Coordinates of C-alpha atoms and ligand atoms in Angstrom, one line a residue:
M20 CA 14.8 63.1 52.1
S21 CA 18.1 61.9 50.8
L22 CA 21.0 64.3 50.3
S23 CA 22.3 64.9 46.8
K24 CA 25.7 63.8 45.7
D25 CA 26.2 67.2 44.2
A26 CA 29.9 68.1 44.9
N27 CA 29.0 71.8 44.7
W28 CA 26.2 72.0 47.2
W29 CA 28.3 74.3 49.5
R30 CA 28.8 77.0 46.9
Q31 CA 25.6 78.9 47.5
A32 CA 24.4 77.3 50.7
A33 CA 22.5 78.8 53.6
V34 CA 24.3 77.7 56.7
Y35 CA 23.1 78.3 60.3
Q36 CA 25.6 78.3 63.1
I37 CA 24.5 76.5 66.3
Y38 CA 26.4 77.3 69.5
P39 CA 25.3 74.0 71.2
R40 CA 25.6 75.1 74.8
S41 CA 23.1 77.9 74.2
F42 CA 20.7 76.4 71.6
K43 CA 18.3 74.1 73.4
D44 CA 18.6 72.2 76.7
S45 CA 16.9 68.8 76.8
N46 CA 17.5 67.8 80.4
G47 CA 17.1 70.9 82.4
D48 CA 20.7 71.3 83.6
G49 CA 20.9 74.8 82.1
I50 CA 23.3 73.8 79.3
G51 CA 22.2 73.2 75.7
D52 CA 22.9 69.7 74.4
L53 CA 22.8 67.4 71.3
K54 CA 19.4 66.0 72.1
G55 CA 18.2 69.5 72.3
I56 CA 19.4 70.1 68.8
T57 CA 17.7 66.9 67.6
S58 CA 14.4 68.1 69.2
Q59 CA 14.5 71.3 67.1
V60 CA 15.2 69.7 63.7
P61 CA 11.7 70.7 62.6
Y62 CA 12.5 74.3 63.5
L63 CA 15.7 74.2 61.5
K64 CA 13.9 72.6 58.6
S65 CA 11.4 75.5 58.7
L66 CA 14.3 77.8 57.9
S67 CA 15.1 76.0 54.6
L68 CA 18.7 75.6 55.5
D69 CA 21.3 73.7 53.5
A70 CA 23.5 73.1 56.5
V71 CA 24.2 73.8 60.1
W72 CA 27.6 74.4 61.6
L73 CA 28.1 73.3 65.2
S74 CA 30.5 75.1 67.4
P75 CA 32.5 72.7 69.6
F76 CA 30.6 70.1 71.5
Y77 CA 33.7 68.1 72.5
P78 CA 34.8 67.4 76.1
S79 CA 35.9 70.7 77.5
A80 CA 36.3 72.5 80.8
L81 CA 34.9 75.6 78.9
A82 CA 37.9 77.9 79.6
D83 CA 37.0 79.3 76.2
G84 CA 33.4 78.2 75.5
G85 CA 34.5 74.8 74.2
Y86 CA 37.3 76.1 71.9
D87 CA 39.5 74.5 74.5
V88 CA 39.2 70.8 73.5
D89 CA 40.1 67.9 75.8
D90 CA 39.4 65.2 73.2
Y91 CA 38.8 65.9 69.5
R92 CA 37.0 62.6 68.9
N93 CA 34.3 62.6 71.5
V94 CA 31.3 64.4 72.8
D95 CA 31.3 66.3 76.1
P96 CA 29.2 64.2 78.6
K97 CA 27.4 67.3 79.6
L98 CA 26.2 67.6 76.0
G99 CA 25.5 64.0 75.2
T100 CA 27.3 61.0 73.7
L101 CA 28.6 59.9 70.3
E102 CA 25.3 57.9 69.9
D103 CA 23.4 61.2 70.5
F104 CA 25.6 62.8 67.8
D105 CA 24.8 60.0 65.3
E106 CA 21.1 60.4 66.1
M107 CA 21.3 64.1 65.6
L108 CA 23.2 63.8 62.4
A109 CA 20.7 61.3 61.0
A110 CA 17.8 63.5 61.9
L111 CA 19.4 66.5 60.3
H112 CA 20.3 64.6 57.1
E113 CA 16.8 63.2 57.0
A114 CA 15.6 66.8 57.0
G115 CA 17.9 67.6 54.1
I116 CA 20.3 69.6 56.3
R117 CA 24.1 68.9 56.2
V118 CA 26.4 69.3 59.1
F119 CA 29.7 71.1 59.6
V120 CA 31.7 70.5 62.8
D121 CA 34.3 72.8 64.2
I122 CA 38.0 71.7 64.1
V123 CA 40.3 73.5 66.5
P124 CA 43.8 72.7 65.3
N125 CA 45.9 75.6 66.7
H126 CA 45.6 74.6 70.3
S127 CA 44.1 71.8 72.5
S128 CA 43.1 72.4 76.1
N129 CA 45.4 72.0 79.0
L130 CA 43.3 69.0 80.0
H131 CA 44.0 67.1 76.7
Q132 CA 45.9 63.9 77.5
W133 CA 48.8 65.1 75.4
F134 CA 49.3 68.2 77.5
I135 CA 49.0 66.3 80.8
D136 CA 51.7 63.9 79.4
A137 CA 53.8 66.9 78.4
L138 CA 53.7 68.3 82.0
N139 CA 54.6 64.9 83.4
S140 CA 57.6 64.5 81.1
E141 CA 61.1 66.0 80.9
P142 CA 62.1 69.1 78.9
G143 CA 63.2 67.9 75.5
S144 CA 61.0 64.8 75.6
P145 CA 58.7 63.7 72.7
E146 CA 55.7 64.5 74.9
R147 CA 56.8 68.1 75.2
A148 CA 57.5 68.3 71.5
R149 CA 53.8 68.1 70.7
Y150 CA 53.5 71.6 72.1
I151 CA 55.7 74.7 72.1
F152 CA 57.8 74.5 75.2
R153 CA 60.9 76.7 75.6
D154 CA 63.3 77.6 78.4
G155 CA 62.8 81.1 79.7
K156 CA 65.2 84.0 79.3
G157 CA 66.9 85.8 82.1
K158 CA 69.3 84.6 84.8
D159 CA 67.0 81.8 86.0
G160 CA 64.7 81.5 83.0
E161 CA 62.3 83.8 84.8
L162 CA 61.5 85.8 81.6
P163 CA 59.3 84.6 78.8
P164 CA 61.1 83.1 75.8
S165 CA 59.8 85.9 73.4
D166 CA 57.6 89.0 73.4
W167 CA 54.7 87.3 71.7
P168 CA 51.3 88.4 72.9
S169 CA 48.1 86.4 73.3
H170 CA 44.5 87.2 72.4
F171 CA 43.3 86.5 75.9
A172 CA 46.4 87.4 78.0
P173 CA 49.1 90.0 77.9
S174 CA 51.7 87.3 77.1
A175 CA 51.6 84.2 74.9
W176 CA 53.8 82.3 77.4
T177 CA 53.0 80.7 80.7
R178 CA 55.6 79.1 83.0
I179 CA 55.0 75.7 84.4
T180 CA 56.2 74.0 87.6
E181 CA 58.3 71.0 86.9
K182 CA 57.8 67.6 88.6
D183 CA 60.5 68.5 91.2
G184 CA 58.4 71.5 92.3
K185 CA 60.7 74.1 90.7
P186 CA 59.7 76.7 88.2
G187 CA 60.4 75.3 84.8
Q188 CA 59.9 75.8 81.1
W189 CA 57.3 78.0 79.4
Y190 CA 54.7 77.0 76.9
C191 CA 53.1 79.1 74.1
H192 CA 49.4 79.9 73.9
L193 CA 48.1 82.5 71.5
F194 CA 44.8 82.3 73.3
A195 CA 44.0 81.5 77.0
P196 CA 46.7 79.8 79.1
E197 CA 44.2 76.8 79.2
Q198 CA 44.7 76.6 75.4
P199 CA 48.3 75.5 74.8
D200 CA 49.3 75.8 71.1
L201 CA 50.2 72.6 69.3
N202 CA 53.5 72.2 67.5
W203 CA 52.6 71.9 63.9
D204 CA 56.2 71.2 62.9
N205 CA 55.7 67.9 64.6
P206 CA 54.4 65.2 62.1
E207 CA 52.6 63.5 65.0
V208 CA 50.3 66.5 65.4
E209 CA 49.6 66.6 61.7
A210 CA 48.8 62.9 61.6
D211 CA 46.5 63.1 64.6
F212 CA 44.4 65.8 62.9
I213 CA 44.0 63.8 59.8
K214 CA 42.7 61.0 62.1
T215 CA 40.2 63.5 63.6
L216 CA 39.0 64.6 60.1
R217 CA 38.5 61.0 59.1
F218 CA 36.8 60.2 62.4
W219 CA 34.0 62.8 61.8
A220 CA 33.9 62.4 58.0
D221 CA 33.4 58.6 58.4
R222 CA 30.5 59.3 60.7
G223 CA 28.9 61.2 57.9
V224 CA 29.8 64.8 58.7
D225 CA 29.7 66.9 55.6
G226 CA 32.1 69.8 56.3
F227 CA 34.5 71.4 58.7
R228 CA 34.9 74.9 60.0
V229 CA 38.5 75.4 60.7
D230 CA 39.2 77.5 63.8
V231 CA 42.0 80.2 63.6
A232 CA 43.1 78.6 60.4
H233 CA 45.8 81.2 60.0
A234 CA 47.8 80.5 63.1
M235 CA 49.0 76.9 63.3
K236 CA 52.3 77.3 61.7
K237 CA 54.8 79.5 63.4
D238 CA 58.4 80.4 62.8
L239 CA 60.0 78.4 65.6
S240 CA 63.6 78.9 64.5
E241 CA 65.9 80.1 67.2
P242 CA 66.2 82.7 68.4
L243 CA 62.4 83.3 68.3
R244 CA 61.6 86.4 66.3
S245 CA 60.2 89.4 68.0
Q246 CA 56.4 90.1 67.5
P247 CA 55.1 92.2 70.3
T248 CA 51.6 92.8 68.8
L249 CA 49.1 90.4 67.3
G250 CA 49.6 92.5 64.2
Y251 CA 46.0 92.3 62.7
E252 CA 46.2 96.0 62.0
N253 CA 49.4 95.8 60.1
P254 CA 49.5 92.4 58.5
R255 CA 52.3 91.0 56.4
L256 CA 51.3 89.9 52.9
D257 CA 54.3 87.7 52.1
G258 CA 53.5 84.6 54.1
K259 CA 56.5 85.1 56.3
G260 CA 55.0 86.5 59.5
V261 CA 56.0 85.1 62.9
F262 CA 52.9 83.2 63.9
F263 CA 50.1 84.1 61.4
D264 CA 49.3 83.4 57.9
R265 CA 52.6 81.6 57.0
A266 CA 53.2 79.9 53.7
E267 CA 53.7 76.5 55.3
L268 CA 50.0 76.3 56.3
F269 CA 49.0 75.5 52.8
D270 CA 51.1 72.3 52.8
V271 CA 48.9 71.2 55.7
Y272 CA 45.7 72.1 53.9
R273 CA 46.7 70.5 50.7
E274 CA 47.0 67.2 52.7
W275 CA 43.6 67.8 54.2
R276 CA 42.1 68.4 50.8
K277 CA 43.3 64.9 49.7
V278 CA 41.4 63.5 52.6
F279 CA 38.3 65.5 51.8
N280 CA 38.4 64.3 48.3
E281 CA 38.4 60.7 49.3
Y282 CA 34.7 61.1 50.2
D283 CA 31.6 61.2 47.9
P284 CA 30.6 63.9 47.8
P285 CA 33.9 65.5 48.8
R286 CA 33.9 66.9 52.3
V287 CA 34.1 70.6 52.4
A288 CA 35.7 73.2 54.7
V289 CA 35.6 76.8 55.6
A290 CA 38.5 78.6 57.1
E291 CA 38.2 81.1 59.9
A292 CA 41.3 83.0 58.8
N293 CA 41.5 86.5 60.0
V294 CA 43.7 87.6 57.2
P295 CA 43.6 90.5 54.7
I296 CA 41.2 89.9 51.8
E297 CA 44.1 89.5 49.3
R298 CA 45.3 86.5 51.2
M299 CA 41.9 84.7 51.4
P300 CA 42.4 82.9 48.1
L301 CA 45.2 80.8 49.6
Y302 CA 42.8 79.4 52.2
A303 CA 39.8 79.2 49.9
S304 CA 41.4 77.5 46.9
D305 CA 40.1 74.2 45.7
K306 CA 43.5 72.8 46.4
T307 CA 43.2 73.8 50.1
L308 CA 40.2 74.4 52.3
G309 CA 37.8 75.6 49.5
Q310 CA 36.1 78.5 51.3
A311 CA 37.0 81.2 53.9
F312 CA 34.9 83.5 56.0
N313 CA 34.7 87.0 54.7
F314 CA 35.8 89.2 57.6
A315 CA 35.8 92.3 55.6
F316 CA 32.1 92.0 55.1
L317 CA 31.5 91.2 58.8
D318 CA 33.3 94.4 59.7
A319 CA 31.6 96.6 57.1
K320 CA 29.4 99.4 58.4
F321 CA 25.7 99.6 57.4
D322 CA 26.7 101.9 54.6
P323 CA 26.3 101.8 50.8
S324 CA 29.9 102.3 49.7
D325 CA 31.2 100.0 52.4
Y326 CA 28.8 97.3 51.3
R327 CA 29.3 97.8 47.6
D328 CA 33.1 97.9 47.7
T329 CA 33.4 94.9 49.9
V330 CA 30.9 92.9 47.8
K331 CA 32.8 93.7 44.6
K332 CA 36.1 92.9 46.0
S333 CA 34.9 89.6 47.6
L334 CA 33.3 88.4 44.4
E335 CA 36.3 89.2 42.3
I336 CA 38.5 87.3 44.7
A337 CA 36.3 84.3 44.9
D338 CA 36.0 84.2 41.2
K339 CA 39.7 84.2 40.6
N340 CA 40.0 81.3 42.9
H341 CA 37.1 79.0 41.8
S342 CA 35.7 79.4 45.2
S343 CA 32.4 81.1 46.2
S344 CA 32.2 84.1 48.5
T345 CA 30.9 83.9 52.0
W346 CA 28.6 86.4 53.7
V347 CA 28.4 86.7 57.5
L348 CA 26.8 89.4 59.7
S349 CA 26.9 87.7 63.1
N350 CA 28.7 84.9 64.8
H351 CA 29.6 83.8 68.4
D352 CA 32.6 86.2 68.5
K353 CA 30.9 89.4 67.4
I354 CA 28.3 91.8 68.8
R355 CA 25.0 90.9 67.1
H356 CA 24.4 92.8 64.0
A357 CA 21.0 94.2 65.1
T358 CA 22.9 95.9 67.9
R359 CA 25.9 97.1 65.8
Y360 CA 23.5 98.6 63.3
G361 CA 21.4 100.3 66.0
L362 CA 24.4 102.3 67.3
H363 CA 25.6 105.5 65.8
P364 CA 28.5 104.5 63.4
I365 CA 31.0 106.5 65.4
V366 CA 30.4 104.5 68.6
D367 CA 33.2 102.1 69.6
E368 CA 31.1 99.0 70.0
K369 CA 33.5 97.1 72.3
K370 CA 33.9 100.1 74.7
W371 CA 30.1 100.6 74.6
L372 CA 29.6 97.0 75.6
L373 CA 32.2 97.2 78.4
A374 CA 30.1 100.0 79.8
D375 CA 27.0 97.7 79.6
G376 CA 25.7 99.7 76.8
K377 CA 25.2 102.8 78.9
T378 CA 27.4 105.4 77.2
H379 CA 25.4 105.8 74.0
P380 CA 21.7 105.2 73.1
L381 CA 20.9 102.1 71.2
D382 CA 18.0 102.4 68.7
R383 CA 16.7 98.9 69.0
E384 CA 14.0 99.2 66.4
A385 CA 16.3 100.8 63.8
G386 CA 18.9 98.2 64.5
T387 CA 16.6 95.3 64.0
R388 CA 15.2 96.9 60.9
A389 CA 18.7 97.5 59.4
A390 CA 19.7 93.9 60.4
L391 CA 16.8 92.4 58.5
A392 CA 17.6 94.6 55.5
A393 CA 21.2 93.6 55.6
T394 CA 20.3 89.9 55.8
M395 CA 18.0 90.1 52.8
F396 CA 20.8 91.9 51.0
I397 CA 23.4 89.2 51.6
L398 CA 20.9 86.4 51.0
A399 CA 20.5 87.7 47.4
L400 CA 24.2 87.7 46.7
P401 CA 25.9 84.9 44.9
G402 CA 27.7 82.7 47.4
C403 CA 27.2 81.2 50.8
T404 CA 25.5 82.8 53.8
Y405 CA 26.4 81.9 57.3
M406 CA 23.8 82.9 59.9
Y407 CA 24.1 82.8 63.6
Q408 CA 21.5 81.3 65.9
G409 CA 19.0 83.8 67.1
E410 CA 19.6 86.4 64.4
E411 CA 16.4 85.0 62.8
L412 CA 14.5 86.5 65.8
G413 CA 16.2 89.8 65.3
L414 CA 17.9 89.3 68.6
H415 CA 20.1 92.0 70.0
E416 CA 23.2 91.6 72.0
V417 CA 22.5 91.1 75.7
T418 CA 24.3 94.0 77.3
D419 CA 23.4 93.7 81.0
I420 CA 25.1 90.4 82.0
P421 CA 26.6 91.2 85.5
H422 CA 30.3 91.4 85.2
D423 CA 30.8 88.7 87.9
Q424 CA 28.9 86.2 85.7
I425 CA 31.0 86.7 82.6
Q426 CA 32.5 83.4 81.3
D427 CA 34.5 84.7 78.3
P428 CA 38.3 84.5 79.0
A429 CA 38.7 87.6 76.9
Y430 CA 37.2 89.6 79.9
A431 CA 39.6 88.7 82.7
G432 CA 42.4 87.6 80.4
N433 CA 42.5 91.1 78.8
L434 CA 42.4 92.6 82.3
Y435 CA 38.8 93.9 82.0
T436 CA 39.5 96.1 79.0
E437 CA 36.7 94.3 77.1
K438 CA 33.5 92.6 78.2
G439 CA 33.9 89.7 75.8
R440 CA 31.5 87.7 73.7
D441 CA 28.9 86.3 76.2
G442 CA 26.3 88.8 75.1
C443 CA 25.7 86.9 71.9
R444 CA 26.0 83.5 73.5
V445 CA 23.0 83.8 75.9
P446 CA 20.7 80.7 75.6
L447 CA 17.9 81.2 73.0
P448 CA 14.4 82.2 73.9
W449 CA 12.0 79.7 72.6
A450 CA 8.9 80.8 74.6
S451 CA 7.5 83.9 76.3
T452 CA 7.4 82.4 79.8
G453 CA 9.2 79.8 81.9
S454 CA 12.4 79.8 83.9
S455 CA 14.6 80.0 80.9
Y456 CA 12.1 81.2 78.2
G457 CA 11.7 77.7 76.8
F458 CA 15.4 77.0 76.5
G459 CA 15.0 74.1 78.9
S460 CA 13.1 73.2 82.0
G461 CA 15.8 74.4 84.3
G462 CA 17.8 77.6 84.3
S463 CA 20.2 79.0 81.8
H464 CA 24.0 79.0 82.1
L465 CA 24.1 82.7 81.2
P466 CA 21.4 85.1 82.5
Q467 CA 18.7 85.9 80.0
P468 CA 17.2 89.4 79.8
T469 CA 13.6 90.2 80.5
W470 CA 13.0 91.4 77.0
F471 CA 13.1 87.7 75.9
A472 CA 9.5 87.6 77.1
E473 CA 8.7 89.7 74.0
T474 CA 11.3 88.5 71.6
N475 CA 11.2 84.7 71.2
V476 CA 10.2 81.9 68.8
E477 CA 6.7 81.5 70.3
K478 CA 5.9 85.2 69.8
Q479 CA 7.1 85.2 66.2
D480 CA 6.1 81.8 64.9
G481 CA 3.4 82.3 62.2
K482 CA 3.2 86.1 62.9
E483 CA 3.4 87.9 59.6
G484 CA 6.1 90.5 59.4
S485 CA 8.1 89.1 62.4
P486 CA 11.8 88.6 61.9
L487 CA 11.4 84.9 62.0
E488 CA 8.8 84.9 59.2
I489 CA 10.8 87.3 57.2
Y490 CA 13.8 85.0 57.4
R491 CA 11.7 81.9 56.6
K492 CA 10.2 83.4 53.6
A493 CA 13.5 84.9 52.4
L494 CA 15.3 81.5 52.8
A495 CA 12.6 79.5 51.1
L496 CA 12.4 81.9 48.2
R497 CA 16.2 82.1 47.9
K498 CA 16.3 78.3 47.3
K499 CA 14.0 78.7 44.3
L500 CA 15.6 81.9 42.9
Q501 CA 19.3 80.9 43.3
G502 CA 20.8 80.4 39.9
E503 CA 24.2 81.0 38.4
E504 CA 26.8 82.8 40.5
L505 CA 26.5 86.1 38.7
L506 CA 25.5 89.6 39.7
M507 CA 24.8 92.8 37.8
W508 CA 24.8 96.2 39.4
H509 CA 22.3 98.8 38.4
E510 CA 22.5 102.6 38.6
T511 CA 20.0 104.1 41.1
K512 CA 20.9 107.8 41.0
N513 CA 20.6 107.7 44.8
K514 CA 23.8 107.2 46.7
E515 CA 21.9 105.6 49.6
V516 CA 20.4 102.9 47.4
L517 CA 22.1 99.9 45.9
H518 CA 20.5 97.7 43.3
F519 CA 21.7 94.5 41.7
S520 CA 20.1 91.7 39.8
R521 CA 20.8 88.0 39.4
P522 CA 20.1 85.7 36.5
G523 CA 16.4 84.9 36.1
G524 CA 15.3 88.4 36.8
W525 CA 15.8 88.3 40.6
N526 CA 16.4 91.9 41.7
C527 CA 17.5 93.1 45.1
M528 CA 17.4 96.7 46.2
I529 CA 18.4 98.2 49.5
N530 CA 17.9 101.7 50.9
F531 CA 20.4 102.4 53.7
R532 CA 19.6 105.7 55.3
G533 CA 18.2 107.7 52.4
Y534 CA 14.8 109.2 51.7
S535 CA 12.1 106.9 50.4
H536 CA 13.1 105.7 46.9
K537 CA 10.7 105.0 44.1
F538 CA 11.4 101.9 41.9
E539 CA 9.8 100.1 39.1
A540 CA 8.9 96.4 39.3
K541 CA 6.5 94.0 37.9
E542 CA 6.2 91.8 40.9
I543 CA 7.4 92.3 44.5
L544 CA 8.7 89.0 45.9
H545 CA 9.6 89.9 49.4
S546 CA 10.7 92.8 51.6
S547 CA 12.4 93.2 54.9
A548 CA 9.7 95.6 56.1
P549 CA 6.3 96.6 54.6
I550 CA 6.4 98.7 51.5
S551 CA 3.7 100.3 49.4
D552 CA 3.5 102.1 46.1
F553 CA 6.8 100.8 44.9
T554 CA 8.6 103.1 47.3
L555 CA 11.5 101.8 49.4
P556 CA 11.9 103.4 52.8
A557 CA 15.2 103.7 54.6
G558 CA 16.5 100.6 56.3
T559 CA 14.7 98.3 53.9
T560 CA 15.5 95.7 51.3
V561 CA 13.2 94.5 48.6
W562 CA 13.4 91.6 46.2
F563 CA 11.4 92.0 43.0
K564 CA 11.1 91.0 39.3
V565 CA 11.0 93.6 36.5
Ligands
GLC6 C1 38.1 81.4 67.1 C2 36.8 81.1 67.7 C3 36.7 81.8 69.1 C4 37.8 81.3 69.9 C5 39.2 81.3 69.3 C6 40.2 80.4 69.9 O1 38.3 82.7 66.8 O2 35.8 81.6 66.9 O3 35.5 81.7 69.7 O4 37.9 82.0 71.1 O5 39.1 80.9 67.9 O6 39.9 79.1 69.7
CA7 CA1 21.5 69.9 79.0

């Protein structure tokens, strides 16, 4: 199959996120790899995907699951080689599936050659100027240069030991200490990332997911401004924050856009920018990255007014901006949506997870059911859906990983106040038996739960009504039904039920938690759970024609 040259292929795409280390292990070392992905191209094809997005597979010591990159233009030897990458890319393209890679521009790892060179050089040297080094405050420089916090540590600053063995300068890291932030005021940094974009685009990569796209540019003028909290709760909207969402970012992205447009079809990008919805257009403009993840929807409760309001707002914003909206329910940073939706809405999910899921009951069945309904709801919306590996099996978060086996730096870094994101990164169950449930012939780098014996690809493949078959049918149908990016809401006279239609008579109705709801239809196309007599039970989505 050859890929079309349609420059708009991304606007309403179904994209599947692969977390390579946990997808499929080809050589039995317990770590997923590129050959593993290649071996599962038929499976990916059976999902009627338009694209996959690969989380980082670059050389990395895994201080942050691969988001600590040692070398942006290579493959981690544990995961394969550049030849394996080319082979995988060719196999995916052959199956009609495009490929996004993850670009991590805010920080490298501390093992990147640039950072090693910076440590071996003098304060004030060009090597240090690729990162954000500063002298400390206090009598002997023993205090951090500013009050900036980190996502994975109390302070964004770590002090180094200079070559003479004395305590020296401090460097900035908005994430783990193993993830030093690059200095985006340095043109060398900007030029190097252009080189990286070209490197992958020349190899045939179709798109880029841009990691923490809101953080690269900082106000580095002296004295450094105070910003004691990350500030997500109380964001600034004027582009003049200290280290997030600053106006200068868009100069960088305008340059990237020029590079993307050199290719045919143009390369595309999606910003992971955790910014208020009003600021999204700046990232998602056709002059910058083109698309941005919709965090408002990811955080929405399984609730009709939350859903309806967020959808309306998101579509309005995308429209103004010539972009298309994105819909996401799960990713590698978030508690799986089957689990979130199976908890009482008042439960603080992160605290619940920290207590290994023991503080409140999880209604697994209701959660999976709501998750499938939610997925079918977003798949019917105009725009692009990003799914996360394993959600097509209705997987829940793994809540019982022993605390001493947690890999996520958010756990120790935040002083054990959160358990972190390993529970959604457990290697996938492909089979009912075997030492790693078909993930590979060896073990699994994170412990898998015993319920994988019941919930896995082998059990669900070909079984009517299984989550996998519901996804397959929905995705295949969506390809045929998808038309213009328009949506019309319909009154249901039931506040728990939302109904909209798309051009061509494609109707979608969801019942959240209400009584069974009677509806009129000529033809039922698909539903997230069995329905009879044109009656939609709670926790169910139906697609139909009238
Ligand atoms: C993004 C990634 C996350 C990572 C962080 C730092 O939010 O999705 O997994 O920890 O950036 O790179
Ligand atoms: Ca492997």
